[in-house]
CSV table of C-alpha atoms (C1' of nucleotides) in Angstrom, one decimal:
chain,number,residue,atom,x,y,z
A,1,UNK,CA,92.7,7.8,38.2
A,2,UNK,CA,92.6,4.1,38.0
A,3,UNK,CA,89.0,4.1,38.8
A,4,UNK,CA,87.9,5.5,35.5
A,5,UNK,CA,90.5,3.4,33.9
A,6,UNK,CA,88.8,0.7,35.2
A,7,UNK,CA,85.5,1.4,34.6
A,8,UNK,CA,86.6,2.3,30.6
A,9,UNK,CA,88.1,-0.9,30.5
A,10,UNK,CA,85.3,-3.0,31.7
A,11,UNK,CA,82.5,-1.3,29.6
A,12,UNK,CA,84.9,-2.2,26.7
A,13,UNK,CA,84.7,-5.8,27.5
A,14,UNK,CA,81.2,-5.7,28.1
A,15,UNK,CA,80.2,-4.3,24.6
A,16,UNK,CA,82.2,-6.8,23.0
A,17,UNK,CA,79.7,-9.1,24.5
A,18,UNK,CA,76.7,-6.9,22.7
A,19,UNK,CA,78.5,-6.5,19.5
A,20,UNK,CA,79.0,-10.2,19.5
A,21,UNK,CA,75.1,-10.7,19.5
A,22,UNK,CA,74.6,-8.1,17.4
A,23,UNK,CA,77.0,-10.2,14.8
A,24,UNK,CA,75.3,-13.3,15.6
A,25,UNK,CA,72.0,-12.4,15.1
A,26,UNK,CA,72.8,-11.8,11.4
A,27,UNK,CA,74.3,-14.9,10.8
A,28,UNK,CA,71.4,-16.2,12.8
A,29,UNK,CA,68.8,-16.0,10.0
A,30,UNK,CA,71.2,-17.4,7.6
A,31,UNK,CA,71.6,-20.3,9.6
A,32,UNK,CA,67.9,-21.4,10.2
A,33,UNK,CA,67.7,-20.8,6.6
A,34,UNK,CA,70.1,-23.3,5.8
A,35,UNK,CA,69.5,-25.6,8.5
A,36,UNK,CA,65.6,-26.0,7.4
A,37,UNK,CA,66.9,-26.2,4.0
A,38,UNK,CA,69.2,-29.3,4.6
A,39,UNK,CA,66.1,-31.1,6.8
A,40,UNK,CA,63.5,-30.4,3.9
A,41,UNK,CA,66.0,-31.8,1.4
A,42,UNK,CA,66.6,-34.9,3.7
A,43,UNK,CA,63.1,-35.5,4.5
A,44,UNK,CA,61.1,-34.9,1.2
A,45,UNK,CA,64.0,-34.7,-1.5
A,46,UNK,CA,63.5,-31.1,-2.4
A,47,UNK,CA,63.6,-27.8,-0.6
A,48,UNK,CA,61.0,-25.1,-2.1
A,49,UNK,CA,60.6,-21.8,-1.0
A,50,UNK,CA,57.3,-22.0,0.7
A,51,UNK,CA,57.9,-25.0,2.7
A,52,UNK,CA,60.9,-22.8,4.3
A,53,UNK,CA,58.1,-20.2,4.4
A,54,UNK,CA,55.3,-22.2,5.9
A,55,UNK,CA,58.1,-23.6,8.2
A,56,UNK,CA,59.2,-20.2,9.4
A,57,UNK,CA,55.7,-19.1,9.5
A,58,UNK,CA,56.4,-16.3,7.3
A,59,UNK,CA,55.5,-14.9,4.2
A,60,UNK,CA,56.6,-16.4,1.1
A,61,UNK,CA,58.0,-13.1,-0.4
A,62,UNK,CA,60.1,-13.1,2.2
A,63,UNK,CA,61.5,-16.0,1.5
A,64,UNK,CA,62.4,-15.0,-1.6
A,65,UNK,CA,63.7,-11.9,-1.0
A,66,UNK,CA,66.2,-13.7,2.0
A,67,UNK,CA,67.4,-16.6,-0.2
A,68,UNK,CA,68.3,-13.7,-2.6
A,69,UNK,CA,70.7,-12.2,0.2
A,70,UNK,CA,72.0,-16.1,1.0
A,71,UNK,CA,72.5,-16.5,-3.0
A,72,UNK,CA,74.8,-13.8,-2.7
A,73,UNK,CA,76.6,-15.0,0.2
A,74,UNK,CA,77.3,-18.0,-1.4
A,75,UNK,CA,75.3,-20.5,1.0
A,76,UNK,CA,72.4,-21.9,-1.4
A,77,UNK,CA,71.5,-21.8,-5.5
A,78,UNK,CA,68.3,-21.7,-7.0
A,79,UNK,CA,67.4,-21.1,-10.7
A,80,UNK,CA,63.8,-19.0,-10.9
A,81,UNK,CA,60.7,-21.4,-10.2
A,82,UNK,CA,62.9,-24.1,-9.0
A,83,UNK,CA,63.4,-26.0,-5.9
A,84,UNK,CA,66.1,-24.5,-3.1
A,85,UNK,CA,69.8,-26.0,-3.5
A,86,UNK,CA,73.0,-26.2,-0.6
A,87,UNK,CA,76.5,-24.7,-1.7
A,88,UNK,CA,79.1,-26.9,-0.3
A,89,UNK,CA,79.3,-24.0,2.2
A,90,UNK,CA,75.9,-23.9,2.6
A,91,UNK,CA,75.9,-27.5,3.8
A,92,UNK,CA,78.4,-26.9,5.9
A,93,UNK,CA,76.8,-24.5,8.0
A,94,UNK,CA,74.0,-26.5,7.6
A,95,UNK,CA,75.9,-29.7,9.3
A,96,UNK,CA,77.3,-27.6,12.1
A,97,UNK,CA,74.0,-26.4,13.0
A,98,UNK,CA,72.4,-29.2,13.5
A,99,UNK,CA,75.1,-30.7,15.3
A,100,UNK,CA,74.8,-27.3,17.9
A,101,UNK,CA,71.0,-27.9,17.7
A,102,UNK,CA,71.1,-31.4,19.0
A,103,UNK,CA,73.6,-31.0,21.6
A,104,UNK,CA,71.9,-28.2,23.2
A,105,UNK,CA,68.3,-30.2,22.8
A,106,UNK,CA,69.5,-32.8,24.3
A,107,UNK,CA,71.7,-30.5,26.8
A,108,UNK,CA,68.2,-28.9,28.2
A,109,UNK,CA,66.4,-32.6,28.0
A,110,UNK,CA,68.7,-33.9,30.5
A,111,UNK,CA,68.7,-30.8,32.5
A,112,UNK,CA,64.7,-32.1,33.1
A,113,UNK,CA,62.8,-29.4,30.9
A,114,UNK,CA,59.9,-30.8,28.9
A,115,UNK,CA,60.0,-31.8,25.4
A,116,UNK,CA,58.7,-29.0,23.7
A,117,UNK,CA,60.3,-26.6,26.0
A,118,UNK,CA,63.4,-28.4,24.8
A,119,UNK,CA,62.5,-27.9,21.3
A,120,UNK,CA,61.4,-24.2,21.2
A,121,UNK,CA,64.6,-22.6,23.8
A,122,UNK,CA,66.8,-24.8,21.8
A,123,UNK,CA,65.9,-22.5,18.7
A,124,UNK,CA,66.8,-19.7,20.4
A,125,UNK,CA,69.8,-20.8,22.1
A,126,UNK,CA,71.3,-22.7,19.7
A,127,UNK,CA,73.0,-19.5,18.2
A,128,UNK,CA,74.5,-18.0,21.2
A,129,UNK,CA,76.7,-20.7,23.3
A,130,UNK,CA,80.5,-20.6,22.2
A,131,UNK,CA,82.1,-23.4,21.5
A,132,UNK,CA,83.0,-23.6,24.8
A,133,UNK,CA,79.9,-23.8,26.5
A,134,UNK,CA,78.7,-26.3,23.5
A,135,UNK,CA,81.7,-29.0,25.4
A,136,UNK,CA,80.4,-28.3,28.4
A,137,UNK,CA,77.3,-28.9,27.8
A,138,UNK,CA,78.6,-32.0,25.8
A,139,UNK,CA,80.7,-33.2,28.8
A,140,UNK,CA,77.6,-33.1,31.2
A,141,UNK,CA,75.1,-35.0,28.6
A,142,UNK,CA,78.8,-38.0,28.6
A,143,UNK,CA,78.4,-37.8,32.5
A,144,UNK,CA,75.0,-38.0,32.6
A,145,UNK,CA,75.0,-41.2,30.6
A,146,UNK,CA,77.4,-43.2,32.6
B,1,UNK,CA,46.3,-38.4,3.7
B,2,UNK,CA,47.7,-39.1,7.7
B,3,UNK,CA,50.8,-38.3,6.3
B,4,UNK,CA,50.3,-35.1,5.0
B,5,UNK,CA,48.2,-33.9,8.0
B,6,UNK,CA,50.9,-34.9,10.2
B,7,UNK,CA,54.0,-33.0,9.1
B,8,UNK,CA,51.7,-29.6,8.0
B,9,UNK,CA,51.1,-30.1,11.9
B,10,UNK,CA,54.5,-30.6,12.7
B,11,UNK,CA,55.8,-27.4,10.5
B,12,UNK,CA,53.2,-25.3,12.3
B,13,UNK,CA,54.4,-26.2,15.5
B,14,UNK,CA,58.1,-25.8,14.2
B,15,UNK,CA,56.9,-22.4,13.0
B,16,UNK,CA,56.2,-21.5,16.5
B,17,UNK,CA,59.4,-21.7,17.7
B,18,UNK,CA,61.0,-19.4,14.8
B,19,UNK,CA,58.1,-17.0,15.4
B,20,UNK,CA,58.7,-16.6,19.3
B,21,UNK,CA,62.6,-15.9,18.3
B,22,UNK,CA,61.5,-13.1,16.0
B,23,UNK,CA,59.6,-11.9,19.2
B,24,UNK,CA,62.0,-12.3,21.8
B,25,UNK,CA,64.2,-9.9,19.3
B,26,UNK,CA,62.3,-6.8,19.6
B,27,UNK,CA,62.3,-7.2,23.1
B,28,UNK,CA,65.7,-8.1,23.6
B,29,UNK,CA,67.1,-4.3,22.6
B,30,UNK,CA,64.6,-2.9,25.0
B,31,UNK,CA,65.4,-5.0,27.6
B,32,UNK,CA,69.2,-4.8,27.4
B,33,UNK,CA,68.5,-1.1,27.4
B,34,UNK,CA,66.7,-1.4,30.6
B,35,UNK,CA,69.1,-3.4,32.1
B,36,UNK,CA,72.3,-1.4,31.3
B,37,UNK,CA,70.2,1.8,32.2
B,38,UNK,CA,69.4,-0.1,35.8
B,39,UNK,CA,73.2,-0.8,36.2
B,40,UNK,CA,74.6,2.5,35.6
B,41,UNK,CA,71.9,4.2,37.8
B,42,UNK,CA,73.0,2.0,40.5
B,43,UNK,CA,76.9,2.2,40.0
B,44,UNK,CA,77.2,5.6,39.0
B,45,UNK,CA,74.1,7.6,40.2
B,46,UNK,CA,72.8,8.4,37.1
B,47,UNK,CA,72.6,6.6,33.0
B,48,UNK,CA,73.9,9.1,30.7
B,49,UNK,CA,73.3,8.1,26.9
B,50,UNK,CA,76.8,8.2,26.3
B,51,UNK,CA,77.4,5.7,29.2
B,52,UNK,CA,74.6,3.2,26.6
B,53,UNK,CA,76.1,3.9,24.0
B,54,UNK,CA,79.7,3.1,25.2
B,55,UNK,CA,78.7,-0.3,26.7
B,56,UNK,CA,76.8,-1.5,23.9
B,57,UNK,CA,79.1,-0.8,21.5
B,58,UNK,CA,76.8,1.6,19.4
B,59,UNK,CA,77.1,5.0,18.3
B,60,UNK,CA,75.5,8.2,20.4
B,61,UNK,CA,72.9,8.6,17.6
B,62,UNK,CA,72.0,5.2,18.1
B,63,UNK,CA,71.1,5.5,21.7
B,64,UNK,CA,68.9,8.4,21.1
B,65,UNK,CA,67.0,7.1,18.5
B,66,UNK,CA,66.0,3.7,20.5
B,67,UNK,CA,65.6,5.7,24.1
B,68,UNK,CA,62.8,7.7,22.0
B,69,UNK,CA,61.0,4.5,20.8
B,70,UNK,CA,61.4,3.3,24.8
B,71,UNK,CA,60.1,6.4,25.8
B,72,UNK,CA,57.1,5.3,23.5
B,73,UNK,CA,56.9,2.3,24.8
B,74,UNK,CA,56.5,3.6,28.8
B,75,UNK,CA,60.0,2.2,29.9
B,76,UNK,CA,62.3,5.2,30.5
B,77,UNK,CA,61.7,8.8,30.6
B,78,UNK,CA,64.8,11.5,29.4
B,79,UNK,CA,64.8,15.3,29.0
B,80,UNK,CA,67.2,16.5,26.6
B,81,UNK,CA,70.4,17.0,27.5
B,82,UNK,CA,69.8,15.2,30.5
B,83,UNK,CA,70.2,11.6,32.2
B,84,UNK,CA,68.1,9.0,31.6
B,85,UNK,CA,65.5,7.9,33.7
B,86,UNK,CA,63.4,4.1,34.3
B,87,UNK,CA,59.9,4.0,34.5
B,88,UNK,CA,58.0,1.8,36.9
B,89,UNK,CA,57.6,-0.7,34.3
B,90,UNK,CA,61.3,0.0,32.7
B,91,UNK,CA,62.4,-1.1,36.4
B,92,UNK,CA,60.1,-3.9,36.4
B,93,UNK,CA,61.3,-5.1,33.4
B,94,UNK,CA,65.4,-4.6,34.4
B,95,UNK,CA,64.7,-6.5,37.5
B,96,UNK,CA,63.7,-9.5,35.7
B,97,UNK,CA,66.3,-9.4,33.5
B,98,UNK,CA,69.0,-9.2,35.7
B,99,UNK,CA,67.6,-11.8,37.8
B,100,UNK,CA,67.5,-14.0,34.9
B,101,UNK,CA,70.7,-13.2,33.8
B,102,UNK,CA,72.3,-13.8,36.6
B,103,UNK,CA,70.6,-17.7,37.0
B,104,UNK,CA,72.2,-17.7,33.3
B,105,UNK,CA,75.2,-16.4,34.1
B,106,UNK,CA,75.8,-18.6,37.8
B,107,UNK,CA,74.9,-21.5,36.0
B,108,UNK,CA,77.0,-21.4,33.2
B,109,UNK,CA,79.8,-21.3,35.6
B,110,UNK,CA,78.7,-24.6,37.0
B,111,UNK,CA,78.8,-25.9,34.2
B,112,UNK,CA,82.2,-25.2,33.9
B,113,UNK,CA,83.0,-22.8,31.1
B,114,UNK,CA,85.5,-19.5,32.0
B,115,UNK,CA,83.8,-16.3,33.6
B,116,UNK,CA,84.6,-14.6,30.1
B,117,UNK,CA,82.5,-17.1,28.9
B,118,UNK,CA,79.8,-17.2,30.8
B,119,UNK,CA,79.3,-13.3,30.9
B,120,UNK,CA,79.4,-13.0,26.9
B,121,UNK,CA,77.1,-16.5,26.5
B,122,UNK,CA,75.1,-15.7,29.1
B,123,UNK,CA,74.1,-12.4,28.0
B,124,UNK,CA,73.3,-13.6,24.5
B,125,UNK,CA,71.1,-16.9,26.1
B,126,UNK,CA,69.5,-14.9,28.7
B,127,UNK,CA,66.5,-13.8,26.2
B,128,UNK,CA,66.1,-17.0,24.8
B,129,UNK,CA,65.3,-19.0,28.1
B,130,UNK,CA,61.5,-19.9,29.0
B,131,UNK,CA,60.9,-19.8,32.5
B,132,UNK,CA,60.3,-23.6,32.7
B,133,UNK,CA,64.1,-23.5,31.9
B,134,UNK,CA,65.2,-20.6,33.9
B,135,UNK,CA,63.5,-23.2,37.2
B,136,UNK,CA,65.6,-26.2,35.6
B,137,UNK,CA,69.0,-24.0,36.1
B,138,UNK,CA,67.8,-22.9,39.6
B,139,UNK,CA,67.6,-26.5,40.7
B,140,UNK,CA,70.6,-27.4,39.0
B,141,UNK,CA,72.5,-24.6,41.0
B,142,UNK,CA,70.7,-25.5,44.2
B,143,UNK,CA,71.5,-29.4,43.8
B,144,UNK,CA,75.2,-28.5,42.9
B,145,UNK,CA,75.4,-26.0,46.5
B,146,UNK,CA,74.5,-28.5,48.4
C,1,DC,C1',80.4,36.5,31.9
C,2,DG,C1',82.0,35.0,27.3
C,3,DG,C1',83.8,31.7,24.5
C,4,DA,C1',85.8,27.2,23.6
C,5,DA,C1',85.5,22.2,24.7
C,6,DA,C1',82.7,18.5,25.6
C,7,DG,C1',78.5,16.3,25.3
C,8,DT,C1',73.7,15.7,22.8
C,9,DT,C1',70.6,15.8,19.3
C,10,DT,C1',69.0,16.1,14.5
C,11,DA,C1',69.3,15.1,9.6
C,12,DG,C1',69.8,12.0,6.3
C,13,DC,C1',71.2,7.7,4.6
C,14,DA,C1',71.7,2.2,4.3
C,15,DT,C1',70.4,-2.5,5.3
C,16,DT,C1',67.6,-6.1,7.1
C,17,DG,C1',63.5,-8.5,7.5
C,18,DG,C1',58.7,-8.2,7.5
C,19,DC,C1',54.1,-7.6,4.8
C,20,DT,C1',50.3,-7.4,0.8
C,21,DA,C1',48.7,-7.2,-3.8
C,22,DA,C1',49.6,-7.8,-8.4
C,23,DA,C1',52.1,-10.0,-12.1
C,24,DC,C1',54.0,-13.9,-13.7
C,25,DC,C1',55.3,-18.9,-14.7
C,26,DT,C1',54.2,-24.0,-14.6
C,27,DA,C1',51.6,-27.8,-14.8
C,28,DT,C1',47.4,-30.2,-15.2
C,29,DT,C1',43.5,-31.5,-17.3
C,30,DG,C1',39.5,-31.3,-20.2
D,1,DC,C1',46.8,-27.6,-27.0
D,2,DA,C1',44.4,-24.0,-24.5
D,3,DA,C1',42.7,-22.5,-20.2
D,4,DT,C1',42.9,-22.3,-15.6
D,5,DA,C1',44.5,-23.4,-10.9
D,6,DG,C1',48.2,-23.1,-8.1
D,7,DG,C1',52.7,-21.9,-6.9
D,8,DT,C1',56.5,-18.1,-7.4
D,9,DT,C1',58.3,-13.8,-8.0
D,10,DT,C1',58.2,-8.6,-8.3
D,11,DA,C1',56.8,-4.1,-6.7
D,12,DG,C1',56.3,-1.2,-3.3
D,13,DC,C1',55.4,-0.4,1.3
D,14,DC,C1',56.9,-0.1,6.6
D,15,DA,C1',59.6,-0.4,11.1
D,16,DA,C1',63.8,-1.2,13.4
D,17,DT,C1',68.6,-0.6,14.0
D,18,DG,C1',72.8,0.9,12.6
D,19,DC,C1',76.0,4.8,10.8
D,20,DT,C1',78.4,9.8,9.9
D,21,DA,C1',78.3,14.7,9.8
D,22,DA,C1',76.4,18.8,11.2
D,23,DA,C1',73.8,21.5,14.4
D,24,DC,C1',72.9,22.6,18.8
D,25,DT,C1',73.3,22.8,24.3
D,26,DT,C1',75.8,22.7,28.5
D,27,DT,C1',79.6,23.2,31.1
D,28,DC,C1',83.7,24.9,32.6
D,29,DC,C1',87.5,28.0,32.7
D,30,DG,C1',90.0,32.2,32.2
DNA sequence: CGGAAAGTTTAGCATTGGCTAAACCTATTG
DNA sequence: CAATAGGTTTAGCCAATGCTAAACTTTCCG
């Protein structure tokens, strides 16, 4: 029955697609986490926990409680009471962000969507196009230029 | 203090963006539900919740324990040990996202990236796009036809 | 039609990511 | 330098989403 074989085949490809969100969706956190951390640091010096809370619009035990889990992972350092540190890791996944943030703000800009409609899907989006889709989004933003 | 006035504005509106992200993810489980219940129904003649939990990736108990909360929430109706059924509103809400998926999906290919690609990207971005975006893609797509 | 195979559900557990209220430090200032 | 105001952490709760193993139905076949 190559029908069913078929069929089995493409529902296996399709979940990879769903586990693949799944995945990203718990990296997701850690990334705005870092991201916001590496923008407070640049603009004010110092990252502490309820900026990142106020920013997030969330509470600031939760903050705590999540920079705990990202301790753990390696990405950030903070002694009690103190301000919010980037591991060299950290600041990597900081920089890459960013550089996927601004790419896909940009991408939507030039696609003719308003400013803050840029801003907020960018968010969202941001941490769900592959690196492929990032260069083509790239490519079109080079085209547009010229 | 301007200063101060302007970025607690700023992070507020920032905090907006993070906040619809944590919305759009309780949704985004129902609505890939929905949608994958929609597709078997029409393919197959019926959504078993073995069929779910095959395409998603997830295990059997998963399925179960989500179609209940749906069931809660007035999008799908199941007896036990039986297929699974969408509500007016389940439809309702399946429609939409496959139409939106497939402006994400189509446009993503215009873009250039592989169909691989665009099916796993596009299923990830789908519940991140406003509709002021969504439009943006359709005129892109219509401008690129022509 | 009775029993085994296949399919579903329940039970019970873990993790993540939220919250509020209470406890706890730090820092400022009288 | 002590008291208090303000910022930070802990404690303890909840819901969602995942899992495995065990119990339970349905279905199918001899």
């Amino acid at each position: 029955m190559p029908q069913r074989t078929k069929k089995a085949g493409a529902a296996k490809i399709r979940s990879v697609a769903f586990r693949r969100i799944r995945a990203d969706h718990s990296s997701e956190l850690a990334e705005d986490y870092v991201e916001l951390i590496a923008d407070l640091i640049d603009e004010k010096g110092e990252a502490r926990g309820s900026d990142v809370a106020m920013r997030l619009g969330v509470a600031n035990a939760t903050v705590v409680k999540t920079l705990k889990r990202l301790q753990d992972a390696g990405l950030v350092s903070q002694e009690p009471y103190r301000s919010i540190f980037l591991t060299g890791e950290g600041w990597k996944m900081a920089e890459d962000g960013r550089r996927k943030h601004k790419i896909v703000e940009a991408f939507l800009l030039a696609l003719g969507v308003s400013e803050e409609t840029a801003r907020i899907d960018s968010e969202g989006i941001e941490h769900h196009v592959s690196d492929e889709t990032l260069r083509a989004m790239a490519r079109f933003l080079a085209r547009k230029v010229m």
